[in-house]
Amino acid sequence: MEDRQTRERPPGTRDAERGVAVRLAGITKRFGEFVAVDDLNLDIYEGEFFSLLGPSGCGKTTTLRMIAGFEEPTEGEISVAGEEVQGVPPYRRPVNTVFQSYAIFPHLNVFDNVAFGLRRAKVPRDEVASRVTDACEMVQLAGFEKRKPGMLSGGQQQRVALARALVNRPKVLLLDEPLGALDLKLRKEMQLELKSLQEEVGITFVYVTHDQEEALTMSDRIAVMNEGKVQQLAGPTTLYETPANRFVAGFIGQTNVFSGTVEAADGDRVTLRTREGSRVEAVVRGETVPKESEETHVAVRPEKVRFGESGDNVCAAEVKQIVYLGASTQYIVRLEGGGKLVLYQQNAFDATGPSEGDGVSVAWDAQNCLVLED
Amino acid sequence: MRERVAKGWSAGLAALLAPVTLWLGAFFLIPLLFIVAFSFGTSEVYGGITLGFNPGNYLKVFDPLYLKIIVRSLGIAALTTLICFLLGYPLAYFIVFKGRRWRNALVLLVMVPFWTSLLIRAYAWVVILGGNGIANKTLQFLGITDGPVNLIFTPEAVLMGMTYSYLPFMVLPLYAALEKFDVRLKEAGKDLGASRWQTFLRVTFPLSLPGVIAGSILVFIPSAGEFVIPDLLGGSQTVMTGNLIQNQFLQSRDWAFGSALSVLLAVLLLGAIMFYIRRVGTDKLEGV
Amino acid sequence: MKRISRGRFLRALGAAGVAGSTLSVLACQPNTSAQGGGGGGGGPEEKVLNFYNWADYVAESTVPDFAKQTGIKVTQDFYSSNEDLLAKLQAGGTGYDVIVPSDYMVEIMIKSDVLQKLDMAQIPNAKNVGKEYEGLSYDPNNEYSLPYQWGTTGILYNKKEIGQLPESWDPLWDTEFEGKMSMLNDTRETFGAALYKMGLSVNTTDTAELQKAAEELKKQKPLLRGYFDSTEARPLVQNGDLLLGHIFSGDAFLALSENSDLDYVVPKPAATRWTDNMCIPNGAEHPQNAHKLIDYILGAQAGATLSNYTYYNTPNAAALPKIDGALKNLPGYVLPDKVFGRLQVIADPGEATREYERLFTEVKSS
């Protein structure tokens, strides 16, 4: 696991000497018997948009709260900007947080909310005013300074929370599912906006989300977490194209997984005999090459499967269900030898697909297949 | 009625409100109107009243003796409110944020005194604070005093008794206000560089102000009209407005003046409360 | 006067209901009587009676014995001040048949026209009333009232601690006893003490005299522990919290019977003698039964049983020989004629009531 974590460098870091903004070394957090975070080691680089992605209960929020200082790790060390912060209260850490439900102060207007941190830091009056104004402009809230939070929409409150944190120019901005409460359209807009904002201010963002699409859209690097451990740490493309294990493959995007035993292994080519009895050929791209008669899994993304009769893997099937998705159509087919398969077809100008109940042939290539660890 | 329905009142809502309207009308509004009418009447020597318009009852209030009593009553009520706040806030805060699974039990404990009559509890204090009471015995046992000291029938005992009686009225609304407080706001405060104390001062406390206001009003109003405790624990040496009003209705049989005092006290309290709410600021509470 | 019974909180409870009771004065005139009988006719009455009295002011056996003798079932209800009683009666329709107001209140009630005249033909035992208790100023011809119990107002003190006191009001102004004295929380009695001390009448309505009395009381106030009801003062003197207490005689006798260190004095030059009286309010629904109860209580044995229980004096000459010897031997219970002769009866001061009350408020607020 360690090798995977250090193998990838954030995109755009040609020089390996980029500074570390947050270092988590051997972090374990236990709540009674429950291990929320299990021996976590992570370096988050300066200026990076870093996401912690995983299902609820995977330890991502706990990790964020340990960086913020709301929780202390049971074991391990956390440093922010090169300084160890264990035992340092939240208000003395050079980080700010955007909370899940925003946690805007309801008794203060927008200006006072945004100015809160600056005033605690005893920033001079004039400077407070100008920085608050700038921050509000930055998040497109200019003119809303005198409003009370109760009079703002969800999206506007989100912006207040963002401005309130960013105005303090933290070394690291921590975001805990900040878009979770917004509707889909607004969420998509905000994703792009957050990303460009991050590029503009150059502050390190540590972003917690359970939404893989959100993480893929915005992040430079993503740590996929499950059961307190990092399953894979990589950039969006790598994560999607070469998930490290079944969990990551299943969590990032949709995928078809065949489980079975290795019938033949020839160099990087593997033939799997599935439990249902069909054969699947795959090319191994990871380091570990499964040996003959070993149990393993082979995955293929739905968009890499097509209707047709030419390819490394060809299989007769019956169309069970068709779901029109707009840009593409999703087909669920039952394979002749047993087992289900999902495939996507782009809705091109003249494309006409099969109908439900039709007998078809599906095909995919070995190089688009992945051999996965458990 | 037709107008109301036109404004969107359903017959169902009107039916639901009817009992309470009748109740308040019969037991609150009508008696209040009587008191107002009495306050302009002329008292007969043996009780009873001749209705009319006699502003003299109100002019009588400007007797320096009565003014002094009213001012002192309001002062004692304000002091009681302040002490209840200083004691009640930490208690409510503790119960909400540190009470954990004991929270409900602790709130129940706060309410336990209500299970017995105030008079019986006040009598208990007479026994506890008396010359041979537990308090004096304890002081002597600890060697703090040589003999019995006067703990009761003093102004301090009155203040203590009033604080004791009305503390739950402060704690319960504070508890309710703090209980719905979003702890993330505390985290947000700390996250933005505010220490625990600053977070309390800038975030927690302002957001609990509705509770502070409700508690203060609930303590201040009955304190200002109190007449039992000054007699029982103060040895009747302090006359408060409540005692004065009681005296007019029973001993002096001057119902008109008693009514005028009641109306005046009500108006004063209403004014004080409105000033207080303005001052402490409902404007700060918008959006809560 | 048994102004306050054995617990001040009864009065306070009553006071808490002040608003309610005053309002009922005007709000309605309901006929709350459950009994149907009614009417002013002299026909046979249902065998029931409503007795409205001070709490704990009747011997435990009185009502059952009366019921045994007459077959009349007595329903008892209690009040805690003369003023409460008056307010109830003025509201009308109380359904009460026998009430026990104090002297000055009888006068007020007669003036307020809430009492009916007694039919002496129905009360043969009225002859038992001692001459000293008949025809008092508040009801000179005993047309409306017959005495129930009587007593004095004096000083209960700790003889063991401070020695024998002179028969005087002066000790209550003695700085030596600062913080160890109490006065009655009763306007007329406490003003009475000051007026007696200055040799004036307890019934003065002279503003200058009242002012002088108020000045005396203001001088006294810093020396006091407080103004207490008689029942409150008793335990305080008994347990040593107070050395002297201004008190009603019944409470004093109760204290003396329990603590031999104490003594009771009826001071010179004058002191109060008070009487509680049995009356029948207008509109009583069982006047015949009411007369029977009054007659019963004025019987020799019933009168003695009553006083032996209450520790107050009986106005019933026939009952006197049956009073407990121990009670009779208590100091001040049986008064020599010359002491009895200097006692004064508090009368209704009419309009001056409010001046008294205002001045007492002034004293307390000083």
PDB file of C-alpha atoms in Angstrom, chain B residues 164-262:
ATOM      1  CA  TYR B 164     -34.128  29.791  45.504  1.00  0.00           C
ATOM      2  CA  SER B 165     -37.778  29.976  44.496  1.00  0.00           C
ATOM      3  CA  TYR B 166     -37.283  31.397  41.042  1.00  0.00           C
ATOM      4  CA  LEU B 167     -34.033  29.763  39.943  1.00  0.00           C
ATOM      5  CA  PRO B 168     -35.842  26.985  38.021  1.00  0.00           C
ATOM      6  CA  PHE B 169     -37.689  29.646  36.017  1.00  0.00           C
ATOM      7  CA  MET B 170     -34.297  30.847  34.834  1.00  0.00           C
ATOM      8  CA  VAL B 171     -32.682  27.465  34.298  1.00  0.00           C
ATOM      9  CA  LEU B 172     -35.442  25.870  32.235  1.00  0.00           C
ATOM     10  CA  PRO B 173     -35.635  28.445  29.415  1.00  0.00           C
ATOM     11  CA  LEU B 174     -31.843  28.631  29.369  1.00  0.00           C
ATOM     12  CA  TYR B 175     -31.707  24.882  29.079  1.00  0.00           C
ATOM     13  CA  ALA B 176     -34.208  24.969  26.231  1.00  0.00           C
ATOM     14  CA  ALA B 177     -32.201  27.664  24.432  1.00  0.00           C
ATOM     15  CA  LEU B 178     -28.832  25.973  24.880  1.00  0.00           C
ATOM     16  CA  GLU B 179     -30.184  22.553  24.113  1.00  0.00           C
ATOM     17  CA  LYS B 180     -31.044  23.461  20.546  1.00  0.00           C
ATOM     18  CA  PHE B 181     -27.701  25.169  20.114  1.00  0.00           C
ATOM     19  CA  ASP B 182     -25.706  23.665  17.237  1.00  0.00           C
ATOM     20  CA  VAL B 183     -22.360  22.590  18.705  1.00  0.00           C
ATOM     21  CA  ARG B 184     -20.792  23.014  15.273  1.00  0.00           C
ATOM     22  CA  LEU B 185     -21.081  26.740  15.837  1.00  0.00           C
ATOM     23  CA  LYS B 186     -18.762  26.372  18.782  1.00  0.00           C
ATOM     24  CA  GLU B 187     -16.348  24.464  16.577  1.00  0.00           C
ATOM     25  CA  ALA B 188     -16.702  27.136  13.920  1.00  0.00           C
ATOM     26  CA  GLY B 189     -15.828  29.769  16.509  1.00  0.00           C
ATOM     27  CA  LYS B 190     -12.746  27.914  17.626  1.00  0.00           C
ATOM     28  CA  ASP B 191     -11.816  27.173  14.044  1.00  0.00           C
ATOM     29  CA  LEU B 192     -11.863  30.891  13.334  1.00  0.00           C
ATOM     30  CA  GLY B 193      -9.409  31.664  16.084  1.00  0.00           C
ATOM     31  CA  ALA B 194     -11.680  32.323  19.040  1.00  0.00           C
ATOM     32  CA  SER B 195     -10.592  30.832  22.345  1.00  0.00           C
ATOM     33  CA  ARG B 196     -13.119  28.955  24.476  1.00  0.00           C
ATOM     34  CA  TRP B 197     -14.028  32.110  26.327  1.00  0.00           C
ATOM     35  CA  GLN B 198     -14.251  34.210  23.176  1.00  0.00           C
ATOM     36  CA  THR B 199     -16.345  31.536  21.522  1.00  0.00           C
ATOM     37  CA  PHE B 200     -18.686  31.592  24.480  1.00  0.00           C
ATOM     38  CA  LEU B 201     -18.876  35.371  24.489  1.00  0.00           C
ATOM     39  CA  ARG B 202     -19.264  35.825  20.742  1.00  0.00           C
ATOM     40  CA  VAL B 203     -21.216  32.749  19.724  1.00  0.00           C
ATOM     41  CA  THR B 204     -22.782  30.636  22.452  1.00  0.00           C
ATOM     42  CA  PHE B 205     -23.978  33.445  24.677  1.00  0.00           C
ATOM     43  CA  PRO B 206     -25.519  35.659  21.975  1.00  0.00           C
ATOM     44  CA  LEU B 207     -27.359  32.664  20.614  1.00  0.00           C
ATOM     45  CA  SER B 208     -28.736  31.784  24.032  1.00  0.00           C
ATOM     46  CA  LEU B 209     -30.114  35.297  24.511  1.00  0.00           C
ATOM     47  CA  PRO B 210     -33.706  34.263  23.799  1.00  0.00           C
ATOM     48  CA  GLY B 211     -33.372  31.938  26.779  1.00  0.00           C
ATOM     49  CA  VAL B 212     -31.761  34.649  28.880  1.00  0.00           C
ATOM     50  CA  ILE B 213     -34.585  37.037  28.034  1.00  0.00           C
ATOM     51  CA  ALA B 214     -37.305  34.481  28.677  1.00  0.00           C
ATOM     52  CA  GLY B 215     -35.665  33.409  31.941  1.00  0.00           C
ATOM     53  CA  SER B 216     -35.159  36.970  33.133  1.00  0.00           C
ATOM     54  CA  ILE B 217     -38.770  37.864  32.446  1.00  0.00           C
ATOM     55  CA  LEU B 218     -40.032  34.727  34.133  1.00  0.00           C
ATOM     56  CA  VAL B 219     -37.971  35.538  37.225  1.00  0.00           C
ATOM     57  CA  PHE B 220     -38.409  39.305  37.268  1.00  0.00           C
ATOM     58  CA  ILE B 221     -42.195  39.434  37.037  1.00  0.00           C
ATOM     59  CA  PRO B 222     -43.071  37.169  39.958  1.00  0.00           C
ATOM     60  CA  SER B 223     -40.173  38.613  41.986  1.00  0.00           C
ATOM     61  CA  ALA B 224     -41.523  42.129  41.573  1.00  0.00           C
ATOM     62  CA  GLY B 225     -44.922  41.033  42.837  1.00  0.00           C
ATOM     63  CA  GLU B 226     -43.655  38.729  45.582  1.00  0.00           C
ATOM     64  CA  PHE B 227     -45.259  39.075  48.999  1.00  0.00           C
ATOM     65  CA  VAL B 228     -44.972  35.733  50.739  1.00  0.00           C
ATOM     66  CA  ILE B 229     -41.199  35.387  50.998  1.00  0.00           C
ATOM     67  CA  PRO B 230     -40.537  38.889  52.438  1.00  0.00           C
ATOM     68  CA  ASP B 231     -42.997  38.003  55.212  1.00  0.00           C
ATOM     69  CA  LEU B 232     -41.810  34.459  55.847  1.00  0.00           C
ATOM     70  CA  LEU B 233     -38.055  34.832  55.508  1.00  0.00           C
ATOM     71  CA  GLY B 234     -37.747  38.564  56.129  1.00  0.00           C
ATOM     72  CA  GLY B 235     -39.837  38.738  59.292  1.00  0.00           C
ATOM     73  CA  SER B 236     -42.173  41.191  57.516  1.00  0.00           C
ATOM     74  CA  GLN B 237     -39.563  43.913  57.900  1.00  0.00           C
ATOM     75  CA  THR B 238     -39.448  44.655  54.213  1.00  0.00           C
ATOM     76  CA  VAL B 239     -42.580  45.846  52.493  1.00  0.00           C
ATOM     77  CA  MET B 240     -42.640  45.032  48.814  1.00  0.00           C
ATOM     78  CA  THR B 241     -45.195  46.089  46.246  1.00  0.00           C
ATOM     79  CA  GLY B 242     -46.890  42.711  46.556  1.00  0.00           C
ATOM     80  CA  ASN B 243     -47.315  43.179  50.301  1.00  0.00           C
ATOM     81  CA  LEU B 244     -48.618  46.680  49.721  1.00  0.00           C
ATOM     82  CA  ILE B 245     -51.241  45.488  47.244  1.00  0.00           C
ATOM     83  CA  GLN B 246     -52.248  42.612  49.502  1.00  0.00           C
ATOM     84  CA  ASN B 247     -52.601  45.048  52.373  1.00  0.00           C
ATOM     85  CA  GLN B 248     -54.904  47.316  50.377  1.00  0.00           C
ATOM     86  CA  PHE B 249     -57.263  44.476  49.562  1.00  0.00           C
ATOM     87  CA  LEU B 250     -57.337  42.886  53.007  1.00  0.00           C
ATOM     88  CA  GLN B 251     -56.344  45.164  55.867  1.00  0.00           C
ATOM     89  CA  SER B 252     -56.949  48.630  54.455  1.00  0.00           C
ATOM     90  CA  ARG B 253     -59.952  47.519  52.438  1.00  0.00           C
ATOM     91  CA  ASP B 254     -58.940  50.108  49.869  1.00  0.00           C
ATOM     92  CA  TRP B 255     -59.666  48.120  46.746  1.00  0.00           C
ATOM     93  CA  ALA B 256     -59.452  51.129  44.483  1.00  0.00           C
ATOM     94  CA  PHE B 257     -55.920  51.967  45.564  1.00  0.00           C
ATOM     95  CA  GLY B 258     -54.955  48.296  45.511  1.00  0.00           C
ATOM     96  CA  SER B 259     -56.235  48.047  41.953  1.00  0.00           C
ATOM     97  CA  ALA B 260     -54.410  51.211  40.935  1.00  0.00           C
ATOM     98  CA  LEU B 261     -51.200  49.750  42.370  1.00  0.00           C
ATOM     99  CA  SER B 262     -51.803  46.495  40.502  1.00  0.00           C
TER     100      SER B 262
END
